[in-house]
Coordinates of C-alpha atoms and ligand atoms in Angstrom, one line a residue:
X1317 CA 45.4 70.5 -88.5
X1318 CA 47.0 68.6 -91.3
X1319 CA 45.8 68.4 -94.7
X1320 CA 47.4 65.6 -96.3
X1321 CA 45.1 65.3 -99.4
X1322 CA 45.7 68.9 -100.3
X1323 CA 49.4 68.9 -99.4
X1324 CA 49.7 66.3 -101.9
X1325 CA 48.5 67.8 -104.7
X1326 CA 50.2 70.5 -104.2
X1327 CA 53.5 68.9 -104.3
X1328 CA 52.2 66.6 -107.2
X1329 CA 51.4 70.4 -109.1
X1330 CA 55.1 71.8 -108.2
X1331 CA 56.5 69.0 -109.5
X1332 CA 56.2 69.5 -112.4
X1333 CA 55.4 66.3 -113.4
X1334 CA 54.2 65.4 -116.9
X1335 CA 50.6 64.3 -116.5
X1336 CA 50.2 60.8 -119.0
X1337 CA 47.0 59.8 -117.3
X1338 CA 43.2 61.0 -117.0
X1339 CA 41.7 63.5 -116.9
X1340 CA 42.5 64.6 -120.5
X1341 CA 42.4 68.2 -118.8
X1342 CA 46.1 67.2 -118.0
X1343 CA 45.6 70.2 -115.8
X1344 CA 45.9 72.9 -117.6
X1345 CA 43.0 75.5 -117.1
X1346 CA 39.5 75.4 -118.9
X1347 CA 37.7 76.5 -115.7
X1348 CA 40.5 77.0 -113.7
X1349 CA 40.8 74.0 -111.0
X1350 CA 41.7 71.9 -113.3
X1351 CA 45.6 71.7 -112.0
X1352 CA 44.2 70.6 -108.9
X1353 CA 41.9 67.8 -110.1
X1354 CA 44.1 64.2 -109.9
X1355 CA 43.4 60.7 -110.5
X1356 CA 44.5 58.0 -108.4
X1357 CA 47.8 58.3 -109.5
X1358 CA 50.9 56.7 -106.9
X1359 CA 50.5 58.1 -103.7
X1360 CA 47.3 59.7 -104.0
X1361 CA 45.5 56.7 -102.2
X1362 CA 42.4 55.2 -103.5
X1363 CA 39.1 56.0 -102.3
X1364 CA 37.9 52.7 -102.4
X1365 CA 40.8 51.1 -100.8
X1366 CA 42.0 53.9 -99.3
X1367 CA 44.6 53.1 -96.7
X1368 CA 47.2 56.5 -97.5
X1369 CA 46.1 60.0 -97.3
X1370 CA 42.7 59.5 -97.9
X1371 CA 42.3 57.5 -94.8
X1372 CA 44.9 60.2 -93.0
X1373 CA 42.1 62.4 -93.7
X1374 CA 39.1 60.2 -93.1
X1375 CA 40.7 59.6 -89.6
X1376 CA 40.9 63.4 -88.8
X1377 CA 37.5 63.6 -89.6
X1378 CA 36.2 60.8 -87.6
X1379 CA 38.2 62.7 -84.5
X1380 CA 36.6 66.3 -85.4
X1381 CA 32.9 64.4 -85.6
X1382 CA 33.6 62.2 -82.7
X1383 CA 32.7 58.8 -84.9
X1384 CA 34.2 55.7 -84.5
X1385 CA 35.1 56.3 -88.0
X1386 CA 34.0 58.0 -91.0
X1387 CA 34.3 57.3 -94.2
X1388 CA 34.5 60.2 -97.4
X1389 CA 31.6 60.3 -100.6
X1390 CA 32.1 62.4 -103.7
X1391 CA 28.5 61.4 -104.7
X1392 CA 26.6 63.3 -101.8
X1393 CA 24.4 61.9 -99.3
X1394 CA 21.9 59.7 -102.0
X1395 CA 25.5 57.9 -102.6
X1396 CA 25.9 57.3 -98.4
X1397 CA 22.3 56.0 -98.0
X1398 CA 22.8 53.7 -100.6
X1399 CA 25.9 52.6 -98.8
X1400 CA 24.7 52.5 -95.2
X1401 CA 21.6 50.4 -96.0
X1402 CA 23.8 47.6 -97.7
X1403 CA 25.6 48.0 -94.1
X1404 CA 22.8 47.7 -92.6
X1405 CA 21.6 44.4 -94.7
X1406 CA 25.2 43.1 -94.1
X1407 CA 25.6 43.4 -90.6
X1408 CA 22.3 42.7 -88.7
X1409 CA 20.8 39.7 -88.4
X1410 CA 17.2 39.3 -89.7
X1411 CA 14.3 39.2 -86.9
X1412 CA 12.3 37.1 -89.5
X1413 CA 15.1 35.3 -91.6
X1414 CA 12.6 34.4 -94.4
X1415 CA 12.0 37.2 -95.7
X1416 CA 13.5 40.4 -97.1
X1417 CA 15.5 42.8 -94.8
X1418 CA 12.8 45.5 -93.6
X1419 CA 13.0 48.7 -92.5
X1420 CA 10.5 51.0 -90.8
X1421 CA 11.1 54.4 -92.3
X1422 CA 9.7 57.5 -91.5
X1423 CA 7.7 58.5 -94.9
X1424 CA 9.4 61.5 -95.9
X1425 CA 12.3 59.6 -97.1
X1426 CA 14.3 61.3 -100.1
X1427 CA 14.5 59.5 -103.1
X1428 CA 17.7 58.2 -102.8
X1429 CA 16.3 56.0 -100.1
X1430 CA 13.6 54.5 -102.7
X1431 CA 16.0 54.0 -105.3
X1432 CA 18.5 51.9 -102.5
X1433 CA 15.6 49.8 -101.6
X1434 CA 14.9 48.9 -105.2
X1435 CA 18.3 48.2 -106.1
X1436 CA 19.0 45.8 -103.1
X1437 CA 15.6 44.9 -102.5
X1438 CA 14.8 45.6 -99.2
X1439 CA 11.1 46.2 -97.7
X1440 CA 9.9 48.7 -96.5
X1441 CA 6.8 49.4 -93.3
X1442 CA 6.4 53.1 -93.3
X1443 CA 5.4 55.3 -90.2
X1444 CA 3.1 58.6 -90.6
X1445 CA 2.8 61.2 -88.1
X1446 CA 0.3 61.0 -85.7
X1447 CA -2.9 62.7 -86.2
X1448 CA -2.7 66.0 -87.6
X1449 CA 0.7 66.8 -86.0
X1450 CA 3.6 67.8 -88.7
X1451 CA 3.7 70.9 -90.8
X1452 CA 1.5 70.8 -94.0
X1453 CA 4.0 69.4 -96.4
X1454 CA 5.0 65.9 -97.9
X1455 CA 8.1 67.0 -96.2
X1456 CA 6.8 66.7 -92.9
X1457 CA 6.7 63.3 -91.0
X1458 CA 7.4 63.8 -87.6
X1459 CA 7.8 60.5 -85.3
X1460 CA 8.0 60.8 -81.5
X1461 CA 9.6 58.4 -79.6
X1462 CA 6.7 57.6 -77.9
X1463 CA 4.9 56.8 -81.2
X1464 CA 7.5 54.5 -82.2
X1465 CA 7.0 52.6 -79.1
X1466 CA 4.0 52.2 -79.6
X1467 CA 4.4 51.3 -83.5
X1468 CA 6.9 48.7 -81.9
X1469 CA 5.3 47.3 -79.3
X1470 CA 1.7 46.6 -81.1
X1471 CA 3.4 44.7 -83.7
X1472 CA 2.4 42.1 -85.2
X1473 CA 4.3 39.1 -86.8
X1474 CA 8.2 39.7 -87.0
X1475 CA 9.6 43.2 -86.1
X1476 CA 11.3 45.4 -88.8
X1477 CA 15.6 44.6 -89.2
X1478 CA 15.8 48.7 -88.7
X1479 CA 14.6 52.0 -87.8
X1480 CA 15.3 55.0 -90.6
X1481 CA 14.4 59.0 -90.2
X1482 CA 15.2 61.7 -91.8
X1483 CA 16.4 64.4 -89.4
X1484 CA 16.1 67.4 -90.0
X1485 CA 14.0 67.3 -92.7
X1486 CA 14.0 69.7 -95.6
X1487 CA 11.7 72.3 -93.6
X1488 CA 14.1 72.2 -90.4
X1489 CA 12.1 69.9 -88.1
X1490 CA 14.7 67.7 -85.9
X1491 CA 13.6 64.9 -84.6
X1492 CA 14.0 63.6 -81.3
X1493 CA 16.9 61.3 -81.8
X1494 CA 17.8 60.4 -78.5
X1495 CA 14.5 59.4 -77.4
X1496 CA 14.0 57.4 -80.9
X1497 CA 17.2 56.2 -80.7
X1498 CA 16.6 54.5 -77.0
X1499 CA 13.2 52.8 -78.5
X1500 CA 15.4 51.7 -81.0
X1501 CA 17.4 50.0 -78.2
X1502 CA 14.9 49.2 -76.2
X1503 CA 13.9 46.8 -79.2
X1504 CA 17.2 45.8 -80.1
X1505 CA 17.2 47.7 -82.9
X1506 CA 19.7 49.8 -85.1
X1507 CA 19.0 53.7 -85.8
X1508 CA 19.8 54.9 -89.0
X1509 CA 19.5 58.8 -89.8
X1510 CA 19.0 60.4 -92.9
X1511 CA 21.4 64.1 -91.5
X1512 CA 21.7 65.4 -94.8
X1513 CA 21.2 68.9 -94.0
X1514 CA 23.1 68.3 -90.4
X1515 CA 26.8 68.2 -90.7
X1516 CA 26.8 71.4 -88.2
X1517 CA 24.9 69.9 -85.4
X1518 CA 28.2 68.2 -83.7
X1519 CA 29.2 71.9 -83.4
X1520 CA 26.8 73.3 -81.5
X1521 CA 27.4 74.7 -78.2
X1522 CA 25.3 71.3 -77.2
X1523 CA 26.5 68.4 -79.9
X1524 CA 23.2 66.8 -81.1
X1525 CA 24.8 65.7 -84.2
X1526 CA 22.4 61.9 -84.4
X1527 CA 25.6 60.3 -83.9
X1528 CA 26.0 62.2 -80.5
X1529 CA 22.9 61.0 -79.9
X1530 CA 22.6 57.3 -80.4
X1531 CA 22.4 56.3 -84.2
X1532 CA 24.1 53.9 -85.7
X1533 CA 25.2 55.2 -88.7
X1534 CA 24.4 58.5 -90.5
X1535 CA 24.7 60.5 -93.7
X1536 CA 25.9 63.9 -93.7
X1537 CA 25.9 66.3 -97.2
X1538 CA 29.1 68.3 -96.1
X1539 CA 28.5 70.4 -98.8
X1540 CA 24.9 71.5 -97.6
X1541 CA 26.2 73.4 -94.7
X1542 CA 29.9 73.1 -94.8
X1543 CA 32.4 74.9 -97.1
X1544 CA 32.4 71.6 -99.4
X1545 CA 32.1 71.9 -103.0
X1546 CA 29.4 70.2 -103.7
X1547 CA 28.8 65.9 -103.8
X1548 CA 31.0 66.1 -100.6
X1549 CA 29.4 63.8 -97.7
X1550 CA 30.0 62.0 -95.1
X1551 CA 29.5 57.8 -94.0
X1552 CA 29.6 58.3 -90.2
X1553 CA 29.6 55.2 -87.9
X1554 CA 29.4 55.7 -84.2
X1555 CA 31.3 54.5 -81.9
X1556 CA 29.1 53.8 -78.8
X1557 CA 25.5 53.5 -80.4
X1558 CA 22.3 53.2 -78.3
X1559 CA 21.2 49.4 -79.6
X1560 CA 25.0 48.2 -78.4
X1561 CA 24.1 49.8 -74.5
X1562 CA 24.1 47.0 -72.1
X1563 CA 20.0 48.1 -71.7
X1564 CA 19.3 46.6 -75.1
X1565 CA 16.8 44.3 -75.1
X1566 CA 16.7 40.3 -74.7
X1567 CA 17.0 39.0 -78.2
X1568 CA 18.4 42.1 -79.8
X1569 CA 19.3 41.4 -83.5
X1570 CA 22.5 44.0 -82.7
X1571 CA 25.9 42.1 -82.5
X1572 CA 27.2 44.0 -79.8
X1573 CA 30.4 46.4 -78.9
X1574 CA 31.9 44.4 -82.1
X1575 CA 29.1 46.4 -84.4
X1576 CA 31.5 49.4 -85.1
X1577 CA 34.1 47.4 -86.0
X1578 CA 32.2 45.3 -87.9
X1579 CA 30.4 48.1 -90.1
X1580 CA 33.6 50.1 -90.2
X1581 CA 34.8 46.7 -91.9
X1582 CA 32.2 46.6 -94.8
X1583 CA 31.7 50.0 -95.3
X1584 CA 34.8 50.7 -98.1
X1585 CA 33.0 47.8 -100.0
X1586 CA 29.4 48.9 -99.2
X1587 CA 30.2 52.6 -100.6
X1588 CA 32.0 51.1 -103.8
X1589 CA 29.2 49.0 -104.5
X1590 CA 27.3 52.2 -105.6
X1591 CA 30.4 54.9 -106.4
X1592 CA 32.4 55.7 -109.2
X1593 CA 36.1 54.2 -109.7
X1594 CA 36.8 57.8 -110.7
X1595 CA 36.3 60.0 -107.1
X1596 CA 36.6 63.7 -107.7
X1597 CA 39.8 64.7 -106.3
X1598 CA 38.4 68.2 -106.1
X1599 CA 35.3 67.1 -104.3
X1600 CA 38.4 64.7 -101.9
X1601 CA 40.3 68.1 -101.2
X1602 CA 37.7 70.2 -100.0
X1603 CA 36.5 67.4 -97.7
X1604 CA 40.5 67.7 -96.5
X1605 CA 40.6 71.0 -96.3
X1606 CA 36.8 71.1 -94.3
X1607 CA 38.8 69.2 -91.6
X1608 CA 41.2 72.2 -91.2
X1609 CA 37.7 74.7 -91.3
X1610 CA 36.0 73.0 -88.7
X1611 CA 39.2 72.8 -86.6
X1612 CA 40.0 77.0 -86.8
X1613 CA 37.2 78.4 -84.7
X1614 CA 34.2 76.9 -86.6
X1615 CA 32.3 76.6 -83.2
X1616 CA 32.7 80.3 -82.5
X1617 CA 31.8 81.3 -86.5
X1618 CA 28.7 79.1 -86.1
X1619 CA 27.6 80.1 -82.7
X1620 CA 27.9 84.0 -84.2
X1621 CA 26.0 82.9 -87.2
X1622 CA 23.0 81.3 -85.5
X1623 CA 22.6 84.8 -83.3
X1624 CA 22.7 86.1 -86.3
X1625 CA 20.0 84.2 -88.3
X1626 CA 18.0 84.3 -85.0
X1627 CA 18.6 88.3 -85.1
X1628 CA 17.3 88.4 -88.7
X1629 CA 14.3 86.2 -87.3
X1630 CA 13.1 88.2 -84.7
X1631 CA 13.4 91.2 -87.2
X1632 CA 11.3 89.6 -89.0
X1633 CA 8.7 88.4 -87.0
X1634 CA 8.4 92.2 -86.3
X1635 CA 6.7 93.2 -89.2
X1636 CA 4.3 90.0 -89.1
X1637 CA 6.2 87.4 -90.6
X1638 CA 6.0 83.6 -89.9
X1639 CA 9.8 82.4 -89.0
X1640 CA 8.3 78.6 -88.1
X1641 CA 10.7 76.7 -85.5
X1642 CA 13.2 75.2 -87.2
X1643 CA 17.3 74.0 -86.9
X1644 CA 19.8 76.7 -86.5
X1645 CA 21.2 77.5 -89.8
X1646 CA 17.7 77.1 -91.3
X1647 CA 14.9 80.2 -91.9
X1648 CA 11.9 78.9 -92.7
X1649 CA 9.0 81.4 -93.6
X1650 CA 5.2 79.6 -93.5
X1651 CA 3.6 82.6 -96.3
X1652 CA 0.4 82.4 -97.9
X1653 CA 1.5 83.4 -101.4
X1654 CA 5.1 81.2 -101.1
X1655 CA 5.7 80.9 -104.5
X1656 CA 5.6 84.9 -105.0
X1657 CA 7.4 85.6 -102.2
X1658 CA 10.5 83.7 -103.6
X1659 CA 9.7 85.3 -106.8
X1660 CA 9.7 88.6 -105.1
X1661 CA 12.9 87.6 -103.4
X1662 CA 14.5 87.1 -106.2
X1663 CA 14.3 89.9 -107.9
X1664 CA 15.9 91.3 -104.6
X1665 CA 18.9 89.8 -104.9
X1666 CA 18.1 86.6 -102.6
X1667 CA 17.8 83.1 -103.9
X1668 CA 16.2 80.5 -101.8
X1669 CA 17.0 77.6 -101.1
X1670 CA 13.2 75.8 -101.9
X1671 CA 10.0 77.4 -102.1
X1672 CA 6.9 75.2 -102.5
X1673 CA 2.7 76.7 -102.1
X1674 CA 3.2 77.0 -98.4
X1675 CA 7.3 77.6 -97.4
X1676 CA 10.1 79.1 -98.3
X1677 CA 13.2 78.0 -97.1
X1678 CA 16.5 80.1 -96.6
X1679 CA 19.9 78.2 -95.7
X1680 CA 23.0 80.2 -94.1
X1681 CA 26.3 79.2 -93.1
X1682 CA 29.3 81.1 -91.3
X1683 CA 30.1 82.0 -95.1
X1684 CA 26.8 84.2 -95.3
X1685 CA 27.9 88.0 -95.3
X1686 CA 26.1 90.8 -93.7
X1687 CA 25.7 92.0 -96.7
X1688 CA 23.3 88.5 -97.5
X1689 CA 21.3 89.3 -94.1
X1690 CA 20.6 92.8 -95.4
X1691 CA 19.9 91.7 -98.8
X1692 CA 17.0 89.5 -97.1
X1693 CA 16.0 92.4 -94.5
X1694 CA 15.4 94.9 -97.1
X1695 CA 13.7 92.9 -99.6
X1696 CA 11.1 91.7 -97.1
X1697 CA 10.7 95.3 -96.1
X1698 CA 10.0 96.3 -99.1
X1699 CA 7.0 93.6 -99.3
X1700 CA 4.8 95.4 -97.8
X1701 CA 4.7 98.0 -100.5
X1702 CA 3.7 95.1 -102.8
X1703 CA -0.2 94.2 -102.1
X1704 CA 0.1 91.4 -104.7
X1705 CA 1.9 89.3 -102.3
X1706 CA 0.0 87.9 -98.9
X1707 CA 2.4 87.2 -96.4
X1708 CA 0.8 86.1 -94.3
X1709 CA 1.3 82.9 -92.6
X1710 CA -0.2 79.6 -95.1
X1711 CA -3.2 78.5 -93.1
X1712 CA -4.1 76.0 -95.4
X1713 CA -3.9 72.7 -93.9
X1714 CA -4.6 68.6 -95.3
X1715 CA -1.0 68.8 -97.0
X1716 CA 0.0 65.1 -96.0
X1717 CA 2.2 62.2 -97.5
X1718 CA -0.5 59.7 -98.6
X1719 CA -0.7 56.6 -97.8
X1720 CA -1.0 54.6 -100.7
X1721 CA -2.3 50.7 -101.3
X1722 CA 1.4 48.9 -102.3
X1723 CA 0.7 46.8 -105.3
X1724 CA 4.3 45.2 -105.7
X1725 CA 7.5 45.0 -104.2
X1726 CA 10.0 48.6 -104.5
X1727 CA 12.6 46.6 -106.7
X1728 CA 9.4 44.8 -109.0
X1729 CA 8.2 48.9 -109.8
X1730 CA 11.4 50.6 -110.1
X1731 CA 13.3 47.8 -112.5
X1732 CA 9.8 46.7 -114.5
X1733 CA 8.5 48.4 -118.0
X1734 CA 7.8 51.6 -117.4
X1735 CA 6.1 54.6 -119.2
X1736 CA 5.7 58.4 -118.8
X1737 CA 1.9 59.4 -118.8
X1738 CA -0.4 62.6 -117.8
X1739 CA -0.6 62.4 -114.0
X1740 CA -4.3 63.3 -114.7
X1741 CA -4.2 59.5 -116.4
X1742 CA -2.2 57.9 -113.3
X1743 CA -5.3 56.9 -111.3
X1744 CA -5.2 53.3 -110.3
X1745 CA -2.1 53.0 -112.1
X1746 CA 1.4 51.8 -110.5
X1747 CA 4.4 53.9 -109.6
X1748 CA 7.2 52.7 -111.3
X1749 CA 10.4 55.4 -110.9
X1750 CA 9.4 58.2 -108.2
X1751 CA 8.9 61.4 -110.1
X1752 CA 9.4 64.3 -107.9
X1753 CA 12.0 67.0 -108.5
X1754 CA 15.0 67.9 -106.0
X1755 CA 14.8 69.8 -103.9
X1756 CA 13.0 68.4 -101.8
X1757 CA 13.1 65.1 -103.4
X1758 CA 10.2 63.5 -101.3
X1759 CA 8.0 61.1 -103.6
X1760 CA 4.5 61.9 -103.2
X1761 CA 4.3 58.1 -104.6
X1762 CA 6.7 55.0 -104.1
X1763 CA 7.7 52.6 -106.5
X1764 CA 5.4 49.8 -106.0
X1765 CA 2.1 51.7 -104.6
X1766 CA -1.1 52.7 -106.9
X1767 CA -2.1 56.5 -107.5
X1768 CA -5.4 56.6 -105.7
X1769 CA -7.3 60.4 -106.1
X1770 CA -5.4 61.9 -103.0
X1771 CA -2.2 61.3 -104.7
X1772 CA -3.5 62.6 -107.6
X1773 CA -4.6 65.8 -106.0
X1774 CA -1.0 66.7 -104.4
X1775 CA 0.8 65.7 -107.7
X1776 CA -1.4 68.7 -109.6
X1777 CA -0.5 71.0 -105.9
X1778 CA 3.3 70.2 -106.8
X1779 CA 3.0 71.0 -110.5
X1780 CA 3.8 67.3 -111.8
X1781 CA 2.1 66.7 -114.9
X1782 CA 4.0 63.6 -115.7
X1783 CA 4.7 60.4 -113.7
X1784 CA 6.0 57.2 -114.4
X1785 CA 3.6 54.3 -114.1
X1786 CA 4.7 50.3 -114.8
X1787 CA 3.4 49.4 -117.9
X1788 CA -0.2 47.4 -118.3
X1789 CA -0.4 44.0 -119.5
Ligands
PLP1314 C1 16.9 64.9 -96.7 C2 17.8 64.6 -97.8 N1 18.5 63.4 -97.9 C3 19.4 63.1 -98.8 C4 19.6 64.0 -99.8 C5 20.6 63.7 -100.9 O1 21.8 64.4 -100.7 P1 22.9 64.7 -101.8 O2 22.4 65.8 -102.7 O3 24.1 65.1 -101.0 O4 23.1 63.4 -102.5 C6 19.0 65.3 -99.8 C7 19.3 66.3 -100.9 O5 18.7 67.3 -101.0 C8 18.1 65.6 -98.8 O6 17.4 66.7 -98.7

């Protein structure tokens, strides 16, 4: 598998060319990778433009992932989603031309989504779970396809421009894409998937990678499960999605088979819209050399790995603990005491990769050693020597994403005069910038809605003791 990024910089290091542009490194070595860190200098392509060895690359990855074409970030996946819903507001036609471009999200959105529909100002209709389905976490939002039928078809007034979800979510739930996906379709609608924490999923024995499965367009963080350094992502397109089928509904706002083409077209612009002139090189190489990775047995290393993370889950379960359903490279335990437990995990030797009341959240990859499996083995053994810790599975329940009375538009809250108060002060008040750490990013407030006492409640269960509110008067 060639790597033409890398082989370039290679030859641009043996060179031994004198370096008389940025960075002011000039490659000599403050943390070591500095030789290998370029600019665009001639023949290294630009990312924006790119048409050289960046595109070489882009196209080799486009062929692993099986897209119509896919398209390199250095700024992670919050860059891509910024990027893929300017697409999106590009290149479909508007059910209800007089108003702004909508698009029915699942709630559990990350941030980044927030901030893109503030910045280009976009509305949003938000779907819930059903009921009291979903784990009990603001992460949690799980739509069914018959739900979004339904959501669909009892519409009233002009239907939303698209469909967004975030799948799998930061506690492992995948979605049914496929199903959604054929809704989406059915409606004449374009899926757009939020598969941050799903690069792998083309790889599986049985691809269900969302653009295997239908979606339009989708974000990948290559560096959450992939060997990526970290900001590396992905912009995939699909070739063949569902809302282009020849089943797609009378009046479909898709523009048919010409949709690739035609997002493939805007997406260099879309992505420089919202990136840096100045790409990480680094960031660029490992995304070059990933292609090379997934090409050398990755399918076998991953299928190893997930018996593997399923071994370590039945060992678990053993003893009593709650391994909750999740995606393969994820282990999720549901505890009582989760916040102690990562503690306690901690001092073991394992770092997770988020904890909240309820979850902890472990992530492995092919690059996880045995050693890192025993690590997590023995310090859960040793638990049950520590009585200060309950285990046990979290029964609480009433965890949910509230939903809040919107009292201006996202782009009005996030962009107006803002101020930082006590979240015990915020009720009735207006959410101006989300506040809500990362991970797992998921605003228990948007931009735009008023804290009512629910909100108020989960901010205090998620240890926010600030927010940012839109100033009065
Ligand atoms: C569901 C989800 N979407 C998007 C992002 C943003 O990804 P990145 O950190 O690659 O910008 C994250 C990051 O944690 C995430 O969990």
């Amino acid at each position: 598998m060639k790597t033409p990024i890398c082989d370039f910089v290679d030859k641009y290091i043996s060179s031994g060319i004198s370096r008389l542009h940025v960075p002011g490194h000039k490659g000599i070595s403050f943390l070591g990778c500095e030789n290998r860190d370029i600019t665009e200098v001639f023949g290294a392509d630009v990312l924006g433009e790119a048409e050289g060895i960046i595109a070489e690359s882009e196209a080799i990855a486009a062929g692993l992932f099986g897209t119509y074409r896919t398209f390199y970030s250095t700024e992670g996946s919050s860059h891509v989603i910024r990027a893929m819903l300017i697409l999106a507001a590009q290149c479909f036609p508007r059910h209800g031309k007089g108003r702004p471009f909508t698009v029915l999200a699942a709630r559990n959105v990350h941030k980044s989504f927030i901030h893109a529909c503030g910045l280009l100002d976009l509305d949003v209709e938000w779907l819930y779970p059903d009921g009291d389905s979903g784990l009990n976490s603001v992460c949690s939002c799980p739509i069914t396809a018959v739900q979004l039928e339904s959501v669909l078809s009892g519409h009233s007034g002009d239907l939303p421009d698209a469909v967004y979800i975030t799948s799998p979510d930061y506690l492992g739930t995948v979605s049914d894409i496929r199903g959604l996906a054929d809704v989406c379709a059915h409606f004449g609608l374009p899926l757009l998937v939020d598969n941050a924490h799903g690069a792998y999923l083309h790889f599986l024995k049985e691809p269900v990678h969302p653009i295997d499965l239908g979606a339009v367009m989708c974000c990948d963080s290559a560096h959450k499960t992939l060997p990526v350094l970290t900001g590396g992502a992905y912009l995939h397109i699909a070739a063949h999605p569902a809302c282009c089928a020849g089943n797609a509904a009378k009046g479909s706002v898709c523009p048919g088979p010409e949709l690739p083409e035609r997002l493939a077209a805007g997406a260099r612009h879309a992505l420089s819209v919202f990136g840096s002139t100045s790409p990480s090189y680094l960031i660029l190489q490992s995304l070059d050399l990933c292609n090379h990775y997934l090409s050398d047995g990755y399918k076998k290393r991953l299928d190893e790995t997930i018996r593997s993370v399923n071994n370590l889950k039945k060992q678990l379960s053993a003893p009593g603990f709650s391994c909750l359903p999740s995606e393969s490279l994820k282990l999720v335990l549901s505890c009582a005491d989760a916040g102690l437990l990562a503690t306690h995990l901690r001092q073991h030797q394992v770092e997770c990769e988020f904890t909240d009341r309820d979850y902890v959240v472990l992530m492995f990859t092919p690059e996880n050693t045995e050693k890192d499996y025993a690590q997590v083995l023995a310090a859960l053994e040793t638990l049950s020597a520590n009585e200060s810790i309950d285990a046990r599975q979290s029964t609480a329940r009433g965890i949910r994403l509230p939903r809040l009375p919107r009292a201006c538009s996202i782009r009005e809250a996030l962009l107006g005069p803002a101020e930082m108060i006590p979240s015990r002060s915020a009720l009735g008040r207006i959410c101006a910038v989300p506040t809500v750490s990362c991970p797992p990013a998921v605003p228990i407030a948007v931009s735009g809605e008023r804290f009512d006492e629910k909100a108020l409640d989960l901010l205090e269960l998620y240890g926010i003791r600030e927010v940012s509110v839109l100033k009065e008067g």
